[in-house]
Amino acid sequence: MQERFGNRLNLKIHLANSPEAAAYPLKGATNVFVGREWVSLEVATSTEQMEAYLNKILANTG
């Protein structure tokens, strides 16, 4: 997604046991957030759905 959205998206990857993840009640190994909003696994694992989701979010922010 970083390649598709370029500088409009600031991608960060953290492990579930990282300090950045400590504030979230993570239940599984795969968790995706946009900002502080959790993204469903169905959306997060679908290129088409995730792209549409990010387009919507980015259109509303700027």
Short mmCIF file of C-alpha atoms in Angstrom, two decimals:
data_model
loop_
_atom_site.label_atom_id
_atom_site.label_comp_id
_atom_site.label_asym_id
_atom_site.label_seq_id
_atom_site.Cartn_x
_atom_site.Cartn_y
_atom_site.Cartn_z
CA MET A 1 0.00 0.00 0.00
CA GLN A 2 2.90 2.35 0.67
CA GLU A 3 3.89 2.10 -3.00
CA ARG A 4 0.33 2.85 -4.15
CA PHE A 5 -0.19 5.87 -1.90
CA GLY A 6 3.35 7.25 -1.69
CA ASN A 7 3.83 10.10 0.77
CA ARG A 8 0.08 10.25 1.50
CA LEU A 9 0.52 7.16 3.68
CA ASN A 10 3.01 6.76 6.52
CA LEU A 11 3.28 2.99 7.03
CA LYS A 12 4.64 1.68 10.33
CA ILE A 13 4.90 -1.96 11.35
CA HIS A 14 5.12 -2.95 15.01
CA LEU A 15 5.19 -6.33 16.72
CA ALA A 16 2.34 -7.19 19.10
CA ASN A 17 4.74 -6.98 22.06
CA SER A 18 6.19 -3.59 21.09
CA PRO A 19 5.67 -0.50 23.28
CA GLU A 20 3.56 1.06 20.49
CA ALA A 21 1.11 -1.86 20.64
CA ALA A 22 0.84 -1.98 24.44
CA ALA A 23 -2.22 0.29 24.56
CA TYR A 24 -4.31 -2.02 22.35
CA PRO A 25 -6.09 -5.24 23.38
CA LEU A 26 -4.72 -7.32 20.51
CA LYS A 27 -6.32 -10.75 20.19
CA GLY A 28 -4.45 -12.32 17.29
CA ALA A 29 -1.21 -12.24 15.39
CA THR A 30 -2.48 -9.96 12.63
CA ASN A 31 -3.88 -6.54 13.53
CA VAL A 32 -4.11 -3.51 11.27
CA PHE A 33 -4.85 0.03 12.35
CA VAL A 34 -5.27 3.21 10.34
CA GLY A 35 -4.54 5.98 12.77
CA ARG A 36 -6.10 4.62 15.94
CA GLU A 37 -8.92 2.80 14.13
CA TRP A 38 -8.82 -0.99 13.92
CA VAL A 39 -9.34 -2.41 10.41
CA SER A 40 -11.15 -5.72 10.04
CA LEU A 41 -9.04 -8.66 8.92
CA GLU A 42 -11.32 -9.10 5.89
CA VAL A 43 -10.50 -5.58 4.68
CA ALA A 44 -6.85 -5.68 5.72
CA THR A 45 -6.12 -8.88 3.78
CA SER A 46 -7.87 -7.79 0.57
CA THR A 47 -5.84 -5.53 -1.70
CA GLU A 48 -8.96 -4.13 -3.33
CA GLN A 49 -10.86 -3.55 -0.09
CA MET A 50 -7.86 -2.04 1.70
CA GLU A 51 -7.17 0.30 -1.22
CA ALA A 52 -10.80 1.46 -1.23
CA TYR A 53 -10.72 1.90 2.55
CA LEU A 54 -7.53 3.97 2.44
CA ASN A 55 -8.81 6.06 -0.47
CA LYS A 56 -11.89 6.91 1.61
CA ILE A 57 -9.83 7.77 4.71
CA LEU A 58 -7.32 9.87 2.78
CA ALA A 59 -10.06 11.72 0.88
CA ASN A 60 -11.56 12.78 4.22
CA THR A 61 -8.24 13.98 5.67
CA GLY A 62 -6.97 16.10 3.06
#
